[in-house]
Amino acid sequence: MDAKHQLPEKVFNKIAIAVAFSPRIEAILAEAKNLEEKFNAEIIFIHVGKQSLEHEQYLKHLLHRFHFDDEKNKIIWQNGIPVETILNVCEEENVDLLVAGALEKESLLKYFQGSVARKLSRKTKCSMLMLTDPTIKPIQLKKIVVEGSDHSKTGNTISHAMEWAKAYQSEEVNIIQETDLSKLALTRSDEFKEVEVAKLKAVLLKEEDEKLNYILSCIDCGNIKVNVKRIDGKPGYVISKFARENNADLLVLNSPDRKLNILDRVFPHDIEFALADLPCNLLLINSKDEE
Amino acid sequence: MKTLTPNEIVSLVLSLGLMLIIARLVGELFRKFNMPLVVGELVAGVLLGPSLFGNYYPQLSQFIFNTEGNAAYAINGITSISVIMLLFVAGMEVDLSLIRQQGKTALKTSFVGLIVPLLLGYLAAFYFYPLFGEAPADNLHRVVFSLFIGTAMAVSALPVIARTLMDLGLFRTKIGMIIIAAAMFDDVIGWLMFSVILGMLNSTSHSYGFLVTFGLTTLYAVGMLTVGRFIINKSLPWAKKNFSWPGGFLSISFGLAFLGAAFTEAIHIHAIFGAFIVGIAFGDSVHLTEKTREIVNQFVNNIFAPLFFVSIGFTLNFVEHFNLQISVLVLVLAVVCKLLGAGLGAKWGGLTNKESLAVGFGMNARGAMEIILAILALQVGLIKEELFVAIVIMAVVTSIMAGPALQLLLKNQLTEPTQKPEEDNEVYTS
């Protein structure tokens, strides 16, 4: 516990933008410009599909319109299966953050099939930002909700969330500790008295509180109002519900520990609850150092 | 509608009242000695049943605990409902998303913890069945009987495992969740296997045939755990908004549990399997709060569970059917199978040798689930009374063994995990 949890000087060095020639392209590029400025990062635009002259000229026109520097940024055109191709490019280019637009909610069939953005979030090895409602006038992240679960990735996730909060001058950051004590019911139905259950809960949760306090003590929160809340319920579902009910602008979660597949949608857990119905913009933090 | 006479009602309520009170008194006495409540409830049944009270005071026993006539039918109906409710609650404890979340590690742990006892139990019963006091009529019955012994060796008591992990300070750790997930998976497979065994046993006596029964069972389980589970999860917020709560939940959940039980009983798989699967479907819902879960647990575990476990004592004379050889054989086989299987599984899951052995002892505790398995096997004629008594003794002894074994193995470590969060915190530092 001697070494402090510290972020690299630049939060994200390389940011990749998944570009599709959809009606949202201008808004996505506006958000990309905003991210470039906030984090002083190199931007890579990835388009999977045929590189037609028309598309090329249109994209160049848009990049010029949003004042992207040709020298600093890169456009990659590739053919192939969108998800796999984008992930390969991210890996080859050592991308830190992948950005894609995503619908808040998809039809049941589409959800189980998986859209490009959601598939990317389930498989990517870098961090990912899913923008539910990108606009020409870049998003304001007034309220940020962050995962505070008892997990090895949480410290890094909270650190990143704080950097975002500072960069976007957020008003408040809510760190949510999700408490799923349903397993406690297994032991207590005939084993414990009520008072013993309360003590047991306190012991179990004290350890988690201490870990979170330690993490927070190591992070510079600046002038941002930080609230720590403990909510009972299923991890992933509880924090998404909180983000929705509190009109959060950004939900920051740990990235999944492994690639997720259809079984994770049939038996949802953690981020799958958020992906099923995105409550707001979603940022998944995947620390390369952890790996 | 046929009704009970006033005398029969007196007999019925007198029996129920005494069963509940004596079960609680004996159960609490056992709890004082750190033994599970269920052991006390079983002992209460033995004390009140033909083994002791009925043996020495047959007339008084017959007057209070009427074993013939309509009151006896009513008691039988209540205990049958009790076991269905017990399995519904057991199902609610299974968290499919946790199993999925823990991924391959949990599957590896559960696989070893399941396959070793299953295989050893099966082989022991198949080749040495006379030692179990059984003489299967034909090869099919021999296979079915051996499968049952394998399954009986493989199941474990999830609550005891949870308690074990809590004592180890591993309850909410990654490895703790892996063990819990593995035990849940073993439970699901165990009950599915037991249902298949009953299906195999019944396939000779009804028109469906084994394959049809197996197909319907699989269809029911898969349908309920996917589509059924989805519908239940989506419907609960609506029900919560429109019904009184948690009363509404009790009505709907138990209602569906009974419907599920009726379906599986109709396809000649025991009713408990239907309720177990419905329990899983309900227990997995994100809308099920801890409070509601607790109400259901308390309702079933403190009213219906004691009635069921006490009633086992009325089933037969434990003293008369006690066979030392069979009891020792079953106990030794059970302990060896589970210590080896669960111990290796936990070791594979990443625990140290001592911790693996401790988890082996924790998972070795068979508890209430084993007794339910045994009584159902006895009822369908799969096992004889001597083996039933031996399995009950094994379930009780292994449950009692768990606590002291853990104390002994981990006396230096028991409080460490809750006092040293720093160990885990290392991962946050860079």
XYZ file of C-alpha atoms in Angstrom:
721
model
C 0.000 0.000 0.000
C 3.021 2.263 -0.128
C 2.820 3.279 -3.742
C 0.076 5.696 -4.607
C -2.315 4.961 -7.379
C -1.322 7.409 -10.075
C -2.484 8.073 -13.565
C -0.137 8.642 -16.457
C 0.327 12.283 -17.333
C -1.971 11.948 -20.320
C -5.126 9.951 -19.717
C -5.444 8.773 -23.298
C -2.673 9.111 -25.882
C -4.552 7.625 -28.797
C -8.274 7.791 -29.347
C -9.934 5.847 -32.147
C -13.273 6.935 -33.579
C -15.399 4.315 -35.298
C -16.805 6.196 -38.272
C -19.924 5.142 -40.132
C -21.518 7.348 -42.738
C -24.736 7.649 -40.786
C -26.776 10.769 -39.931
C -24.849 10.955 -36.651
C -21.405 11.293 -38.265
C -21.131 15.041 -37.776
C -22.071 14.812 -34.118
C -19.593 11.985 -33.543
C -16.803 14.030 -35.145
C -17.717 17.057 -33.040
C -17.419 14.890 -29.929
C -14.113 13.530 -31.234
C -12.755 17.067 -31.595
C -13.830 17.819 -28.057
C -12.035 14.722 -26.761
C -8.912 15.622 -28.725
C -8.836 19.006 -27.056
C -9.677 17.782 -23.583
C -7.055 15.045 -23.519
C -4.585 16.373 -26.101
C -4.726 12.998 -27.794
C -3.997 11.714 -31.275
C -7.182 10.783 -33.095
C -7.492 7.815 -35.436
C -10.586 7.563 -37.595
C -11.518 4.011 -38.540
C -14.020 3.228 -41.251
C -14.777 -0.339 -42.223
C -16.105 -0.489 -45.758
C -15.295 0.399 -49.312
C -13.116 3.498 -49.680
C -15.054 5.400 -52.316
C -13.935 8.786 -53.574
C -17.230 10.274 -52.514
C -16.886 9.054 -48.903
C -13.251 10.069 -48.782
C -13.987 13.604 -49.885
C -16.936 13.884 -47.532
C -14.900 12.732 -44.539
C -12.053 15.105 -45.395
C -14.546 17.916 -45.680
C -15.965 17.114 -42.258
C -12.538 16.831 -40.641
C -11.632 20.181 -42.093
C -14.887 21.642 -40.835
C -14.178 20.477 -37.304
C -10.583 21.731 -37.476
C -8.785 18.417 -37.244
C -5.088 18.610 -37.977
C -4.150 16.384 -40.926
C -0.607 15.910 -39.603
C -1.614 14.784 -36.167
C -4.562 12.553 -36.980
C -4.961 9.496 -39.139
C -7.727 7.959 -41.235
C -7.785 4.189 -41.657
C -9.995 2.610 -44.306
C -10.321 -1.147 -44.180
C -12.572 -3.820 -45.584
C -13.809 -6.678 -43.458
C -16.168 -7.573 -40.667
C -16.704 -4.282 -38.800
C -16.211 -5.470 -35.211
C -13.160 -7.654 -35.810
C -11.578 -5.088 -38.118
C -11.994 -2.211 -35.686
C -10.634 -4.316 -32.825
C -7.621 -5.347 -34.910
C -6.861 -1.761 -35.839
C -7.150 -0.706 -32.177
C -4.703 -3.399 -31.184
C -2.258 -2.660 -34.001
C -2.354 1.077 -33.338
C -2.177 0.621 -29.567
C -5.338 2.672 -29.092
C -6.218 3.754 -25.547
C -9.841 4.747 -26.079
C -12.323 3.650 -28.699
C -15.344 5.870 -29.304
C -18.568 4.807 -31.021
C -22.137 5.967 -31.176
C -24.757 3.629 -29.712
C -28.518 3.574 -29.423
C -29.848 3.725 -25.886
C -31.959 0.663 -26.418
C -32.228 -1.855 -29.205
C -34.928 -4.290 -30.177
C -34.819 -7.627 -28.390
C -33.605 -9.426 -31.496
C -30.939 -6.817 -32.193
C -29.846 -6.944 -28.563
C -29.272 -10.698 -28.677
C -27.618 -10.468 -32.109
C -25.496 -7.572 -30.902
C -24.981 -4.248 -32.656
C -21.499 -3.125 -33.714
C -21.029 -0.745 -30.780
C -22.213 -3.264 -28.199
C -20.149 -6.052 -29.717
C -17.109 -3.787 -29.553
C -17.750 -3.051 -25.887
C -17.918 -6.768 -25.104
C -14.669 -7.590 -26.847
C -12.398 -4.573 -26.827
C -9.133 -4.665 -24.943
C -8.895 -0.888 -24.681
C -11.247 1.526 -22.925
C -14.401 2.435 -24.769
C -16.792 5.358 -24.828
C -20.322 4.748 -26.104
C -22.122 7.966 -26.966
C -25.876 7.615 -26.776
C -26.745 11.085 -27.942
C -23.780 12.806 -29.612
C -24.410 16.393 -30.669
C -22.621 19.069 -32.660
C -22.420 21.062 -29.453
C -20.327 18.593 -27.423
C -21.803 16.847 -24.410
C -21.654 18.310 -20.947
C -20.721 15.805 -18.257
C -22.263 17.524 -15.277
C -23.098 14.348 -13.437
C -20.830 11.333 -13.543
C -21.654 8.004 -11.943
C -18.761 5.617 -11.281
C -18.530 1.999 -10.257
C -17.099 1.572 -6.760
C -17.251 -2.186 -6.546
C -14.735 -4.355 -4.743
C -12.638 -5.207 -7.777
C -8.999 -4.871 -8.735
C -9.919 -2.551 -11.627
C -11.966 -0.144 -9.559
C -9.091 2.080 -8.420
C -8.049 2.744 -11.966
C -11.644 3.299 -13.080
C -12.267 5.882 -10.377
C -8.982 7.631 -11.216
C -9.986 7.924 -14.852
C -13.475 9.097 -13.933
C -11.968 11.865 -11.822
C -9.762 12.976 -14.709
C -12.838 13.134 -16.935
C -14.709 15.043 -14.258
C -11.894 17.589 -14.056
C -11.553 17.847 -17.833
C -15.287 18.370 -18.271
C -15.667 20.473 -15.114
C -18.341 18.187 -13.774
C -20.533 19.224 -10.894
C -20.586 15.931 -9.062
C -19.246 12.418 -9.155
C -21.263 9.660 -7.534
C -19.323 6.530 -6.653
C -21.708 3.624 -6.278
C -20.902 0.589 -4.176
C -23.287 -2.145 -5.197
C -24.055 -4.562 -2.405
C -25.356 -7.912 -3.453
C -25.818 -9.686 -0.170
C -28.381 -12.131 -1.511
C -25.852 -14.909 -0.938
C -25.929 -14.027 2.739
C -29.466 -15.380 2.808
C -27.943 -18.764 2.122
C -26.348 -18.900 5.498
C -28.646 -16.996 7.681
C -32.044 -18.589 7.294
C -31.503 -20.736 10.340
C -27.986 -19.977 11.414
C -28.115 -16.447 12.716
C -30.123 -14.166 14.902
C -31.074 -10.781 13.519
C -28.418 -8.950 15.518
C -25.767 -11.396 14.313
C -26.760 -10.744 10.696
C -26.336 -7.009 11.174
C -22.870 -7.534 12.673
C -21.892 -9.900 9.910
C -22.994 -7.432 7.244
C -21.038 -4.671 8.929
C -17.877 -6.805 8.967
C -18.279 -7.808 5.329
C -18.898 -4.275 4.141
C -16.306 -2.612 6.371
C -13.533 -4.248 4.420
C -14.930 -2.906 1.138
C -15.384 0.557 2.605
C -11.771 0.576 3.747
C -10.579 -0.356 0.279
C -12.628 2.399 -1.347
C -11.494 4.970 1.202
C -7.928 4.026 0.457
C -8.488 4.446 -3.275
C -10.081 7.868 -2.756
C -7.283 8.954 -0.467
C -4.847 8.297 -3.307
C -6.729 10.300 -5.919
C -6.750 14.034 -6.400
C -10.442 14.905 -6.629
C -9.842 18.646 -6.972
C -12.917 20.717 -6.215
C -15.335 18.126 -7.489
C -18.113 17.067 -5.181
C -17.688 13.345 -4.635
C -20.517 11.297 -3.144
C -20.112 7.668 -2.151
C -23.332 5.683 -2.042
C -24.012 2.060 -1.164
C -27.028 0.496 -2.858
C -28.349 -3.046 -2.416
C -29.006 -5.121 -5.500
C -27.454 -6.819 -8.469
C -24.186 -5.294 -9.635
C -24.555 -3.590 -12.983
C -28.319 -3.266 -12.719
C -28.242 -1.130 -9.597
C -25.720 1.383 -10.915
C -27.502 1.662 -14.274
C -30.775 2.309 -12.500
C -29.132 4.936 -10.317
C -27.584 6.643 -13.354
C -30.955 6.738 -15.115
C -32.903 7.986 -12.116
C -30.356 10.705 -11.418
C -30.097 11.852 -15.039
C -26.377 11.155 -15.136
C -24.447 12.258 -18.209
C -21.769 9.600 -18.013
C -21.643 6.181 -16.448
C -18.129 4.848 -15.848
C -17.711 1.115 -15.341
C -14.902 -1.402 -15.139
C -14.403 -3.198 -18.426
C -15.484 -6.849 -18.461
C -12.909 -9.339 -17.188
C -13.241 -11.427 -20.312
C -14.913 -11.343 -23.704
C -18.664 -11.599 -23.341
C -20.869 -13.720 -25.565
C -24.535 -14.512 -26.057
C -24.727 -16.540 -22.847
C -23.893 -13.372 -20.952
C -26.920 -11.750 -22.572
C -29.151 -14.700 -21.709
C -27.864 -14.717 -18.120
C -26.964 -11.027 -17.782
C -24.530 -9.690 -15.212
C -22.541 -6.526 -14.595
C -22.184 -4.382 -17.743
C -24.758 -6.428 -19.631
C -27.454 -4.726 -17.552
C -26.144 -1.353 -18.733
C -25.796 -2.488 -22.332
C -29.355 -3.817 -22.396
C -30.649 -0.293 -21.879
C -27.965 2.389 -21.773
C -28.965 4.939 -19.130
C -26.573 7.581 -20.561
C -23.160 7.759 -22.228
C -21.091 4.808 -21.106
C -17.361 4.744 -20.500
C -15.722 1.375 -19.931
C -12.257 1.651 -18.453
C -9.778 -1.000 -19.360
C -6.384 -0.505 -17.829
C -3.599 -1.900 -19.954
C -1.354 -1.920 -16.889
C -3.717 -4.333 -15.172
C -3.295 -6.802 -17.957
C -65.801 -31.750 -0.877
C -64.850 -34.271 1.744
C -64.055 -32.639 5.075
C -62.260 -33.722 8.198
C -64.283 -34.616 11.274
C -63.785 -32.455 14.390
C -61.697 -35.226 15.969
C -59.510 -35.429 12.889
C -59.053 -31.652 12.919
C -58.000 -31.847 16.579
C -55.533 -34.587 15.718
C -54.195 -32.646 12.735
C -53.627 -29.333 14.476
C -52.333 -31.038 17.606
C -49.723 -32.893 15.540
C -48.722 -29.784 13.612
C -48.455 -27.677 16.753
C -46.361 -30.229 18.623
C -44.175 -30.926 15.612
C -43.372 -27.241 15.177
C -42.749 -26.491 18.847
C -40.675 -29.592 19.600
C -38.704 -29.155 16.375
C -37.882 -25.595 17.394
C -36.917 -26.558 20.960
C -34.669 -29.447 19.905
C -33.340 -27.420 16.968
C -32.351 -24.511 19.208
C -30.708 -26.950 21.632
C -28.592 -28.284 18.780
C -27.828 -24.768 17.618
C -26.322 -24.083 21.047
C -23.757 -26.762 20.182
C -23.085 -25.164 16.791
C -25.019 -27.778 14.893
C -27.451 -26.987 12.087
C -31.081 -26.490 13.026
C -32.080 -29.249 10.621
C -30.235 -31.860 12.704
C -32.330 -30.907 15.694
C -35.502 -31.088 13.617
C -34.593 -34.574 12.442
C -33.832 -35.695 15.975
C -37.179 -34.253 17.092
C -38.873 -36.443 14.488
C -36.967 -39.509 15.669
C -37.912 -38.747 19.270
C -41.598 -38.285 18.447
C -41.858 -41.038 15.844
C -41.971 -44.828 16.051
C -38.288 -45.029 16.992
C -38.849 -43.769 20.527
C -42.125 -42.174 21.658
C -44.233 -44.328 19.343
C -42.368 -47.413 20.457
C -42.861 -46.885 24.186
C -46.253 -45.141 24.148
C -47.962 -46.502 21.027
C -51.533 -45.602 22.043
C -50.718 -42.056 23.091
C -48.612 -41.632 19.974
C -51.461 -42.874 17.791
C -53.873 -40.487 19.493
C -51.654 -37.436 18.944
C -49.864 -38.271 15.714
C -52.586 -40.113 13.895
C -50.834 -42.204 11.251
C -54.025 -43.547 9.725
C -57.175 -41.987 8.348
C -57.907 -38.569 6.919
C -55.734 -36.569 9.332
C -52.731 -38.650 8.266
C -53.552 -37.890 4.617
C -53.713 -34.209 5.463
C -50.300 -34.351 7.207
C -48.904 -36.209 4.219
C -50.256 -33.522 1.898
C -48.711 -30.762 4.003
C -45.292 -32.443 4.076
C -45.442 -33.041 0.312
C -46.133 -29.339 -0.189
C -43.337 -28.553 2.267
C -40.711 -30.359 0.238
C -41.889 -28.608 -2.932
C -41.541 -25.264 -1.163
C -38.139 -26.231 0.193
C -36.882 -26.969 -3.292
C -38.388 -23.717 -4.555
C -36.329 -21.839 -1.956
C -33.253 -23.933 -2.818
C -33.772 -22.885 -6.437
C -34.020 -19.231 -5.431
C -30.545 -19.527 -3.939
C -29.078 -20.470 -7.313
C -27.728 -17.485 -9.211
C -27.234 -18.395 -12.855
C -25.593 -15.108 -13.708
C -23.055 -15.718 -10.942
C -22.229 -19.081 -12.494
C -21.857 -17.393 -15.882
C -19.905 -14.501 -14.398
C -17.334 -16.724 -12.705
C -16.752 -18.440 -16.022
C -14.385 -21.303 -16.634
C -12.793 -21.301 -13.184
C -16.127 -22.015 -11.517
C -16.943 -24.613 -14.119
C -13.600 -26.346 -13.527
C -14.127 -26.354 -9.765
C -17.669 -27.621 -10.033
C -16.723 -30.207 -12.630
C -14.119 -31.868 -10.416
C -16.282 -31.470 -7.320
C -19.130 -33.189 -9.154
C -17.487 -35.765 -11.345
C -15.199 -37.400 -8.764
C -17.939 -38.186 -6.198
C -20.359 -39.117 -8.974
C -17.939 -41.546 -10.554
C -16.654 -43.066 -7.316
C -20.188 -43.370 -5.936
C -21.467 -44.931 -9.132
C -18.626 -47.464 -9.360
C -18.860 -48.397 -5.672
C -22.615 -48.966 -5.913
C -22.463 -50.769 -9.252
C -19.811 -53.281 -8.272
C -20.466 -53.594 -4.542
C -24.249 -53.095 -4.325
C -24.776 -55.990 -1.892
C -22.703 -54.062 0.649
C -25.374 -51.335 0.490
C -28.009 -53.907 1.429
C -29.606 -53.680 -2.010
C -30.429 -56.317 -4.592
C -31.520 -54.592 -7.820
C -34.081 -56.586 -9.804
C -32.364 -56.175 -13.167
C -29.540 -54.341 -14.894
C -31.595 -51.161 -15.393
C -32.359 -50.967 -11.682
C -28.692 -51.607 -10.922
C -27.655 -48.708 -13.161
C -30.369 -46.451 -11.732
C -29.433 -47.366 -8.169
C -25.731 -46.748 -8.875
C -26.541 -43.398 -10.475
C -28.528 -42.461 -7.397
C -25.607 -43.293 -5.083
C -23.308 -41.280 -7.360
C -25.703 -38.322 -7.232
C -26.104 -38.668 -3.462
C -22.330 -38.488 -3.105
C -22.130 -35.438 -5.412
C -24.743 -33.082 -3.929
C -23.772 -30.723 -1.170
C -25.443 -28.225 1.117
C -25.071 -24.747 -0.334
C -25.883 -23.009 2.979
C -23.114 -24.928 4.732
C -20.652 -24.034 1.991
C -21.626 -20.384 2.258
C -21.130 -20.557 6.011
C -17.762 -22.270 5.544
C -16.562 -19.543 3.223
C -17.774 -16.928 5.642
C -15.768 -18.533 8.441
C -12.750 -18.581 6.159
C -13.241 -14.912 5.384
C -13.625 -15.839 1.738
C -17.340 -15.202 1.388
C -17.210 -12.070 -0.783
C -13.880 -12.701 -2.400
C -13.333 -13.838 -5.955
C -12.436 -17.363 -4.878
C -15.429 -17.493 -2.512
C -17.758 -16.588 -5.338
C -16.127 -19.256 -7.516
C -16.813 -21.924 -4.889
C -20.395 -20.695 -4.384
C -20.971 -20.667 -8.139
C -19.456 -24.147 -8.428
C -21.674 -25.480 -5.649
C -24.729 -23.902 -7.287
C -23.844 -25.497 -10.581
C -23.381 -28.871 -8.856
C -26.794 -28.465 -7.230
C -28.512 -27.756 -10.539
C -26.828 -30.714 -12.219
C -27.441 -32.894 -9.153
C -31.177 -32.232 -9.126
C -31.385 -32.584 -12.887
C -29.640 -35.935 -12.602
C -31.909 -37.048 -9.805
C -34.919 -36.142 -11.927
C -33.495 -38.156 -14.800
C -32.940 -41.086 -12.431
C -36.576 -40.913 -11.359
C -37.518 -40.687 -15.030
C -35.504 -43.806 -15.771
C -37.116 -45.580 -12.869
C -40.605 -44.576 -13.929
C -40.021 -45.215 -17.633
C -40.921 -48.860 -17.159
C -44.222 -48.038 -15.515
C -45.758 -45.436 -17.830
C -46.294 -44.873 -21.496
C -43.947 -41.902 -22.120
C -40.685 -43.789 -22.154
C -37.384 -42.467 -20.892
C -36.407 -40.406 -23.941
C -39.722 -38.547 -24.070
C -39.534 -37.836 -20.340
C -35.940 -36.681 -20.642
C -36.814 -34.483 -23.631
C -39.753 -32.884 -21.841
C -37.649 -32.306 -18.726
C -34.904 -30.622 -20.716
C -37.429 -28.564 -22.648
C -39.089 -27.453 -19.419
C -35.778 -26.585 -17.735
C -34.339 -24.705 -20.718
C -37.639 -22.928 -21.447
C -38.159 -21.862 -17.859
C -34.561 -20.726 -17.381
C -34.531 -18.608 -20.537
C -37.961 -17.462 -21.718
C -39.699 -18.090 -18.376
C -36.978 -16.309 -16.459
C -37.104 -13.359 -18.868
C -40.885 -13.040 -18.563
C -40.780 -13.330 -14.774
C -38.094 -10.647 -14.557
C -40.055 -8.302 -16.828
C -43.346 -8.963 -15.016
C -42.165 -8.388 -11.459
C -42.026 -4.548 -11.636
C -45.585 -4.532 -12.975
C -46.724 -6.898 -10.242
C -44.912 -4.821 -7.644
C -46.735 -1.724 -8.851
C -50.181 -3.288 -8.988
C -50.187 -5.878 -6.181
C -49.626 -5.587 -2.471
C -45.982 -6.394 -1.846
C -44.324 -8.681 -0.796
C -47.628 -10.529 -0.302
C -48.193 -10.470 -4.033
C -44.781 -11.969 -4.622
C -45.513 -14.839 -2.239
C -48.776 -15.669 -4.042
C -47.367 -15.438 -7.562
C -44.060 -17.168 -6.886
C -45.486 -20.067 -4.917
C -48.385 -20.321 -7.352
C -45.956 -20.700 -10.257
C -43.821 -23.087 -8.205
C -46.830 -25.348 -7.696
C -47.726 -25.141 -11.397
C -44.163 -26.075 -12.323
C -44.296 -28.897 -9.802
C -47.586 -30.115 -11.280
C -46.065 -30.158 -14.774
C -42.978 -32.155 -13.844
C -45.043 -34.571 -11.758
C -47.357 -35.023 -14.763
C -44.424 -35.979 -16.992
C -43.327 -38.475 -14.325
C -40.410 -36.434 -13.069
C -40.858 -35.581 -9.420
C -42.763 -32.390 -8.544
C -39.744 -30.960 -6.711
C -37.818 -30.461 -9.939
C -40.515 -28.191 -11.355
C -40.486 -26.064 -8.212
C -36.679 -25.982 -8.139
C -36.500 -24.611 -11.676
C -39.203 -22.000 -11.006
C -37.194 -21.027 -7.911
C -34.114 -20.420 -10.051
C -36.152 -18.330 -12.489
C -37.484 -16.130 -9.664
C -34.244 -15.981 -7.683
C -32.342 -14.627 -10.658
C -34.553 -11.561 -11.065
C -32.946 -8.183 -10.503
C -36.215 -6.996 -8.989
C -36.118 -9.458 -6.108
C -34.954 -7.495 -3.091
C -33.033 -8.939 -0.199
C -36.027 -8.273 2.073
C -38.451 -10.217 -0.116
C -35.959 -13.044 -0.423
C -35.621 -13.144 3.327
C -39.388 -13.236 3.891
C -39.721 -16.237 1.577
C -36.764 -17.934 3.260
C -38.061 -17.381 6.766
C -41.577 -18.462 5.836
C -40.442 -21.758 4.334
C -37.458 -22.549 6.545
C -39.252 -21.942 9.814
C -42.703 -23.383 9.106
C -42.570 -25.923 6.317
C -39.005 -27.190 6.653
C -39.438 -28.282 10.303
C -42.706 -30.048 9.441
C -41.005 -31.921 6.635
C -37.900 -32.903 8.595
C -39.855 -33.933 11.685
C -42.189 -35.994 9.517
C -39.187 -38.013 8.298
C -38.877 -39.354 11.833
C -42.434 -40.689 11.503
C -41.630 -42.510 8.268
C -39.844 -45.427 9.857
C -38.244 -46.793 12.955
C -34.671 -45.525 12.813
C -33.457 -47.866 15.556
C -34.915 -50.952 13.898
C -33.489 -50.089 10.475
C -30.076 -48.990 11.634
C -27.333 -51.054 10.007
C -23.813 -50.307 11.196
C -22.044 -51.741 8.148
C -24.115 -49.777 5.636
C -23.945 -46.607 7.710
C -20.144 -46.744 8.004
C -19.776 -47.596 4.312
C -21.979 -44.713 3.175
C -20.302 -42.272 5.547
C -16.747 -43.220 4.558
C -17.599 -43.246 0.864
C -19.285 -39.855 1.105
C -16.409 -38.233 2.998
C -13.709 -39.679 0.732
C -15.599 -38.798 -2.462
C -16.281 -35.207 -1.494
C -12.968 -34.417 0.162
C -11.189 -35.702 -2.893
C -13.490 -34.119 -5.458
C -14.213 -30.766 -3.848
C -10.684 -30.517 -2.441
C -9.123 -31.044 -5.848
C -11.664 -28.698 -7.408
C -10.858 -25.942 -4.921
C -7.149 -26.523 -5.420
C -7.660 -26.178 -9.151
C -9.681 -23.042 -8.421
C -6.617 -21.471 -6.804
C -6.822 -22.169 -3.059
C -3.948 -23.387 -0.910
C -3.762 -27.014 0.268
C -5.228 -26.244 3.679
C -7.947 -24.046 2.248
C -8.782 -26.696 -0.341
C -9.145 -29.291 2.374
C -11.303 -26.871 4.343
C -13.527 -26.292 1.333
C -13.598 -30.065 0.881
C -14.969 -30.407 4.409
C -17.386 -27.534 3.821
C -18.738 -29.076 0.642
C -18.721 -32.478 2.323
C -21.600 -31.300 4.499
C -24.677 -32.756 2.833
C -27.298 -31.133 5.040
C -30.965 -30.952 4.210
C -30.674 -31.537 0.459
C -29.243 -35.029 0.927
C -32.072 -35.977 3.263
C -34.649 -34.751 0.763
C -32.934 -36.779 -1.941
C -32.942 -39.875 0.263
C -36.575 -39.644 1.361
C -37.706 -39.247 -2.233
C -35.621 -42.255 -3.270
C -37.172 -44.239 -0.419
C -40.682 -43.183 -1.413
C -40.251 -44.410 -4.984
C -38.704 -47.671 -3.813
C -35.234 -46.927 -5.188
C -33.571 -47.643 -1.846
C -34.452 -49.638 1.246
C -34.933 -48.415 4.788
C -31.430 -49.435 5.964
C -29.761 -47.386 3.245
C -32.121 -44.482 3.876
C -31.165 -44.421 7.563
C -27.481 -44.660 6.577
C -27.826 -41.658 4.204
C -29.618 -39.610 6.860
C -26.852 -40.431 9.347
C -24.256 -39.507 6.742
C -26.024 -36.191 6.057
C -26.137 -35.383 9.767
C -22.565 -36.478 10.554
C -21.027 -34.677 7.579
C -22.915 -31.484 8.505
C -21.702 -31.745 12.111
C -18.140 -32.504 10.996
C -17.825 -29.373 8.873
C -17.534 -26.788 11.678
C -14.975 -28.530 13.941
C -12.919 -29.664 10.929
C -12.664 -26.090 9.741
C -11.791 -24.854 13.213
C -9.000 -27.401 13.372
C -7.671 -26.792 9.888
C -7.843 -23.043 9.946
C -7.532 -22.084 13.601
C -4.704 -19.703 12.773
C -6.380 -18.193 9.761
C -10.045 -17.836 10.599
C -10.015 -14.149 11.445
C -7.195 -13.064 9.184
C -9.098 -12.198 6.013
C -11.401 -9.674 7.646
C -8.499 -8.071 9.481
C -6.174 -7.749 6.514
C -7.843 -5.954 3.620
C -4.369 -4.695 2.694
C -3.560 -7.988 1.022
C -6.195 -7.466 -1.606
C -5.444 -3.787 -1.846
C -2.095 -4.471 -3.389
C -3.766 -4.720 -6.730
C -4.739 -1.062 -6.589
C -1.199 0.132 -6.264
C 1.129 0.701 -9.110
